[in-house]
Amino acid sequence: MTSSDTNFLTLENIDLSLSSQAGQVDILKNISLSEEKGEKIAIVGPSGSGKSSLMMIMAGLQRPSAGLVKLSGCALNDLDEAGLTEFRRENIGIVFQNFHLVPTMTALENTALPLEFSNKFSSKDEVFKKAEDVLTEVGLSHRLSHYPSQLSGGEQQRVALARALVASPKIILADEPTGNLDQETGEQIIQLLFRLADQSGMTLILITHDPDLAARCSKQIKLVDGKIENTGKV
Amino acid sequence: MSGWGLGLRLALRELRGGLKGFFVFLLCIVLGTATITAVQNTSANLQAGLQKDAQSILGGDIKLRQIYNPLPESVKNYLGDRGFALSENVETNSMVRSDGANEDEGRSTLAQVKAVDGNYPLYGSFEVSDAHGNPLDQPLDILQSGGTYKAYLDPELLARLNVTVGGMIGLGELDFVVTGIIQNEPDRLGGGRPPIAPRIIISRDALNKSGLLQPGSMAYHNLLVKLDTNADVGAVRSDIETDFANENWRIRDRTNAAPSIERFLDRLVLFLTLISLTALLVGGIGIYNAVRAYMTGRLRIIATFKSVGAQRHVILKTYMIQIFILGTLGLLVGLATGLFSSAVAWPFIRELLSLSQDFAIWPAALLVAALFGYLTLFLFSAGPVINALDVAPTQLFRDRIDPVKTRLTPGYGLTMAVLSALLFMLVYIVSPDKELAVYFTVGAALTLVFFNYLGVGIVYLFKMLPRFGTGATRIAYTNIIRPGNITSQITLSLGLGLTVLVLVALIEGNFSQAVTGSISKEAPSFFVVDIQKDQLNDFNNLLAETETVSDVRTSANIRGRIKSVNGMPAEEAIISDENRWLLSNDRGLTYTSEIPEHSEILEGEWWDSDYQGPPLVSVVEDVREAFGVTPGDTITVEVLGREVTAEIANIRSVNWLNYTISFALTFAPGALENAPQTFLATFRIDPEQESAIQRQISEDFPNITLIRLSEAMETVSGILEKIGIAVRIAAVIALITGIFVLTGAMAAQNERRVYEAVIMKTLGASRKTIITAYLSEYAVLGLLTALAATAIASFGAWALVTKILELEWTFLPGTLVSTAVIALIITVILGGIGTLRALNHPVASYLRNE
Ligand SMILES: Nc1ncnc2c1ncn2[C@@H]1O[C@H](COP(=O)(O)OP(=O)(O)OP(=O)(O)O)[C@@H](O)[C@H]1O
Ligand SMILES: [Mg+2]
């Protein structure tokens, strides 16, 4: 195991305070962690404890008030807005609880979006071929030209998953990806997510309220009131 | 990679959502660009028409004009020898009489006489019809044929005289048979006199025998020249100017056939363009509202784009391209609508000015309209798009996306500045009057800002008030100040449209007030011109014997020109172009011992009434402006070849609008008594006696011309009314656009209103309370907006009327009150419709949905 593997994701003394109408709110307090490549990490904790906030910081969508974030050898603190955008495009896939598909685009177009924004592909055909491959991978080869409103919740989340995976990111961040799905559909999504992560050796960070699901991950981080209460390997 | 291709692809995908929510947006662009297109294209057709018909409007390629006397044989021979075709005519004003069956039925009225020769017209076609509208063959041969004298009349003149074709009329000392009705006089637009009376056309021979051409009578003698097709008009003109350098003819050629008409139309078109631009700006508010609502709905998608790594500039392009596509759609419909209106209106305008130009589509006009459309579109939509780009993708982790706040970021500010500057440049370029372009831009910008902050101010003021009222009043009050209120939108959308409407109404009102308003008070009933010296006594006696005649004023009228000032030729001495009219070769001069009425001495002193001594002259302000003279300087005038040099004794200001006769140069007794002269007179008479005295004077003194002010005003008001219609249509379109904008703003509130009404109903509020609450909210805002609009418009109109038009300002409370009422009605009706819809929503269904 190389050193870059052990330090794949590093957070050092992260604080996050946001000002709201009620005044300053300390959301995250002195969070430090260091994770290896290819791990599946569950973030758990009560509602409002700061799980989503922590994930935003990892994704480079939110700058911490203090502390350092390093991902795949790159210090996110040093990047400007455009740099973060590019970094995110190349390295990070995000899956949301509410899917967040673009309603006027087909499954295929939604999936292809990250590739279209990147400069890596020279032709449109190449982009859509890749997107189609990934959609086939998530079992939606028969739904390519459907719009989100024509898809079930589980199918929508598969499209979102495909979109997160299409640019072959090094890490997948998923915030309660099954929160809006029934048990059975949710389980299918999780299995798919785990399988794809294993296949490509991606790191997976997963926020969940489901203790069983958390237990299936390689590691759990428990947040309480903005602080890490304990971390445990399974 | 520029991102345009990707932006376009994404934009097209986004537009699959359809045009929902863009109805007001499209309507605003359509109305604004349609108005500008109609104005610009019509203006281009007018210019082309005047250009195309320049020769027939002028009556030839070159026109020489002289007052009093026909042009000399020498110049006719000079031009004839070069092989050019010539035609001569004379224009003068005169009374025309008709005899009724009884003594009382005889009529007399003023007409503009044109006496033509056999070569008339050199260009264009002169068309005359018989009583049944059938064209006459060779109308000129008929006119010149021997036997009885013949005349062709305007239809209006026939009506005024109550005669028909075949009837007899009197003109000067001759009787004429009405032989035909004038259908087309090709050179009427290029005539030298304002159209205060209808036309009669006779032969030159008849005019010469009519006794109308007394020495000093105000008659224009025209010599028209038709060149060979390939002759250089400029060269011929300058040949004439060099070879007859000492003559003071007025020379005009086809490149400048009807300068005063052209100037007038330019002004009118500018005025209409500015008003339609205001309609477009009002529409801009609708565009802004629509784009902001649309972008608020797209925030989640923009955040999603960002979360998957979209560059900011690609997202910006994606939305600007969408707005461009939607805007282009509206613009194309607007251009088509504008062209259609222009095509529908053209036949009437063409008929009115008797132009031969067929309707045409002018790319330049479309370009101007499209540029205005696009600039306004982007000016008003860039802000909401730029602001929306600031959405934080972190919000995707939450259930709700907060609406983006309107913030003036540097990018936003710069975009606004550039687009505003471009818009201003465009206004500046298309505007023939640069000063007005600047006033308009500054005024429009300030008004927009003002009405935006008026809303903010109203909210602020209401917040400062102690919370007041119960029930309906309380609800209305809270609605005005509630976060997310539409107070600013109401003041903005309604305010600008109302301001233009009031502004136009006030200017128009003041203009017609200035022209027609003072008649009843001090203005004379008649102007009398061309009284010969030997007729003056008889004329005065007639007036003295007639009952109810009062305020008789007579003054000598000598025609001359300003030759030099302090010894320097006048053409070189003049320092302001605006006053070049003073250089004309038939300036009126007079002499008097007493200071004229409605004059005020600004500098120097009036002379003693028994003054005898070296020539003195009193000049009006314009002369001071034109030459920069002060009392003590000298002015030399030339009267029929004789020069008189006089010292300026004083400078007067004159109120020209009192319809008193006033001369720019008034001499002290002694200098001009022996010059050839006629007399002018004004007098007042009981309106019922006007017709009788008019008939009496024209019978006793056939050569004297009477201008009856009430009749002339009717003609002028008729013209003003036609212009007023065009201006008012443009202003009403601005207001209608405002109403659409307001409807859109209110519709956006609909869901909240329904919800509120349901809650209030559940809490036991009666229908009446809810209706009163909503209507009083709208009534208060409508009224405040109307007050502000009238205040601004009054100020603007006052500035325009007094500073630019230099007219007296009359306050017109009726206009202001009706504006306030209109505003009230609009807001209350629009508000009322929404309220009723809200009230009729069943309570149960809504709560079950919750
Ligand atoms: N923009 C903000 N300003 C102020 N406080 C905020 C802001 N965003 C989030 N918070 C607060 O930060 C805290 C952490 O929020 P976060 O969404 O990270 O919690 P969470 O653990 O993901 O909760 P859940 O399980 O309900 O999703 C909450 O108390 C929330 O109210
Ligand atoms: Mg969360």
CSV table of N, CA, C and O in Angstrom, one decimal, chain B residues 439 499 502-511 789-812 816:
chain,number,residue,atom,x,y,z
B,439,TYR,N,-31.7,64.1,-23.1
B,439,TYR,CA,-32.8,64.3,-22.1
B,439,TYR,C,-33.6,63.1,-21.9
B,439,TYR,O,-34.0,62.7,-20.8
B,499,THR,N,-46.6,57.7,-16.7
B,499,THR,CA,-45.8,58.9,-16.8
B,499,THR,C,-45.8,59.3,-18.3
B,499,THR,O,-46.0,60.5,-18.6
B,502,VAL,N,-49.3,60.7,-19.3
B,502,VAL,CA,-49.6,62.0,-18.8
B,502,VAL,C,-48.7,63.0,-19.5
B,502,VAL,O,-49.1,64.1,-19.9
B,503,LEU,N,-47.4,62.7,-19.7
B,503,LEU,CA,-46.5,63.6,-20.4
B,503,LEU,C,-47.0,63.9,-21.7
B,503,LEU,O,-47.1,65.1,-22.1
B,504,VAL,N,-47.4,62.9,-22.5
B,504,VAL,CA,-47.9,63.2,-23.8
B,504,VAL,C,-49.1,64.0,-23.8
B,504,VAL,O,-49.3,65.0,-24.5
B,505,ALA,N,-50.1,63.7,-22.9
B,505,ALA,CA,-51.3,64.4,-22.8
B,505,ALA,C,-51.1,65.8,-22.4
B,505,ALA,O,-51.7,66.8,-23.0
B,506,LEU,N,-50.1,66.1,-21.5
B,506,LEU,CA,-49.8,67.4,-21.0
B,506,LEU,C,-49.2,68.3,-22.2
B,506,LEU,O,-49.5,69.4,-22.4
B,507,ILE,N,-48.3,67.6,-22.9
B,507,ILE,CA,-47.6,68.4,-23.9
B,507,ILE,C,-48.6,68.7,-25.0
B,507,ILE,O,-48.7,69.9,-25.5
B,508,GLU,N,-49.4,67.7,-25.4
B,508,GLU,CA,-50.4,67.9,-26.4
B,508,GLU,C,-51.4,69.0,-26.0
B,508,GLU,O,-51.7,69.9,-26.7
B,509,GLY,N,-51.8,68.9,-24.7
B,509,GLY,CA,-52.8,69.8,-24.2
B,509,GLY,C,-52.2,71.2,-24.2
B,509,GLY,O,-52.9,72.2,-24.6
B,510,ASN,N,-51.0,71.3,-23.8
B,510,ASN,CA,-50.3,72.7,-23.7
B,510,ASN,C,-50.1,73.2,-25.1
B,510,ASN,O,-50.3,74.4,-25.3
B,511,PHE,N,-49.8,72.3,-26.0
B,511,PHE,CA,-49.5,72.8,-27.4
B,511,PHE,C,-50.8,73.3,-28.0
B,511,PHE,O,-50.8,74.4,-28.6
B,789,ALA,N,-46.5,59.6,-10.8
B,789,ALA,CA,-46.4,59.6,-12.2
B,789,ALA,C,-46.8,61.0,-12.7
B,789,ALA,O,-46.2,61.6,-13.6
B,790,THR,N,-47.9,61.6,-12.1
B,790,THR,CA,-48.4,62.9,-12.6
B,790,THR,C,-47.3,63.9,-12.2
B,790,THR,O,-47.1,64.9,-12.9
B,791,ALA,N,-46.7,63.8,-11.0
B,791,ALA,CA,-45.7,64.8,-10.6
B,791,ALA,C,-44.6,64.8,-11.5
B,791,ALA,O,-44.2,65.8,-12.0
B,792,ILE,N,-44.0,63.6,-11.8
B,792,ILE,CA,-42.9,63.5,-12.7
B,792,ILE,C,-43.2,64.0,-14.1
B,792,ILE,O,-42.5,64.8,-14.7
B,793,ALA,N,-44.4,63.5,-14.6
B,793,ALA,CA,-44.8,63.9,-16.0
B,793,ALA,C,-45.0,65.4,-16.0
B,793,ALA,O,-44.6,66.0,-17.0
B,794,SER,N,-45.6,66.0,-15.0
B,794,SER,CA,-45.8,67.4,-15.0
B,794,SER,C,-44.5,68.2,-15.1
B,794,SER,O,-44.3,69.1,-15.9
B,795,PHE,N,-43.5,67.7,-14.3
B,795,PHE,CA,-42.2,68.3,-14.3
B,795,PHE,C,-41.6,68.2,-15.7
B,795,PHE,O,-41.1,69.2,-16.3
B,796,GLY,N,-41.6,67.0,-16.3
B,796,GLY,CA,-41.1,66.7,-17.6
B,796,GLY,C,-41.7,67.6,-18.7
B,796,GLY,O,-41.1,68.2,-19.5
B,797,ALA,N,-43.1,67.6,-18.6
B,797,ALA,CA,-43.8,68.3,-19.6
B,797,ALA,C,-43.5,69.8,-19.5
B,797,ALA,O,-43.4,70.5,-20.5
B,798,TRP,N,-43.5,70.3,-18.2
B,798,TRP,CA,-43.2,71.7,-18.0
B,798,TRP,C,-41.9,72.1,-18.6
B,798,TRP,O,-41.7,73.1,-19.3
B,799,ALA,N,-40.9,71.2,-18.3
B,799,ALA,CA,-39.5,71.5,-18.8
B,799,ALA,C,-39.5,71.5,-20.4
B,799,ALA,O,-39.0,72.4,-21.0
B,800,LEU,N,-40.2,70.5,-21.0
B,800,LEU,CA,-40.2,70.4,-22.4
B,800,LEU,C,-41.0,71.6,-23.0
B,800,LEU,O,-40.6,72.2,-24.0
B,801,VAL,N,-42.1,71.9,-22.4
B,801,VAL,CA,-43.0,73.0,-23.0
B,801,VAL,C,-42.3,74.4,-22.9
B,801,VAL,O,-42.2,75.1,-23.8
B,802,THR,N,-41.8,74.6,-21.7
B,802,THR,CA,-41.2,76.0,-21.5
B,802,THR,C,-39.8,76.1,-22.0
B,802,THR,O,-39.4,77.1,-22.6
B,803,LYS,N,-39.0,75.0,-21.9
B,803,LYS,CA,-37.6,75.2,-22.3
B,803,LYS,C,-37.3,74.9,-23.8
B,803,LYS,O,-36.5,75.5,-24.4
B,804,ILE,N,-38.0,73.8,-24.3
B,804,ILE,CA,-37.7,73.4,-25.6
B,804,ILE,C,-38.7,73.9,-26.6
B,804,ILE,O,-38.3,74.5,-27.6
B,805,LEU,N,-40.0,73.8,-26.3
B,805,LEU,CA,-41.0,74.4,-27.2
B,805,LEU,C,-41.1,75.9,-27.0
B,805,LEU,O,-41.7,76.6,-27.9
B,806,GLU,N,-40.7,76.3,-25.9
B,806,GLU,CA,-40.8,77.8,-25.5
B,806,GLU,C,-42.2,78.3,-25.6
B,806,GLU,O,-42.5,79.3,-26.3
B,807,LEU,N,-43.1,77.5,-25.0
B,807,LEU,CA,-44.5,78.0,-25.0
B,807,LEU,C,-44.8,78.3,-23.5
B,807,LEU,O,-44.1,78.0,-22.6
B,808,GLU,N,-46.0,78.9,-23.4
B,808,GLU,CA,-46.4,79.2,-22.0
B,808,GLU,C,-47.0,77.9,-21.4
B,808,GLU,O,-47.6,77.1,-22.1
B,809,TRP,N,-46.8,77.7,-20.1
B,809,TRP,CA,-47.2,76.5,-19.5
B,809,TRP,C,-48.6,76.7,-18.8
B,809,TRP,O,-48.8,77.7,-18.1
B,810,THR,N,-49.5,75.8,-19.2
B,810,THR,CA,-50.8,75.8,-18.5
B,810,THR,C,-50.9,74.5,-17.8
B,810,THR,O,-50.6,73.5,-18.3
B,811,PHE,N,-51.3,74.7,-16.5
B,811,PHE,CA,-51.6,73.5,-15.7
B,811,PHE,C,-52.9,72.9,-16.2
B,811,PHE,O,-53.9,73.6,-16.3
B,812,LEU,N,-53.0,71.6,-16.4
B,812,LEU,CA,-54.2,71.0,-16.9
B,812,LEU,C,-54.7,69.9,-15.9
B,812,LEU,O,-54.5,68.8,-16.0
B,816,LEU,N,-54.6,65.4,-15.2
B,816,LEU,CA,-54.0,64.8,-14.0
B,816,LEU,C,-55.0,63.9,-13.3
B,816,LEU,O,-54.7,62.8,-12.9
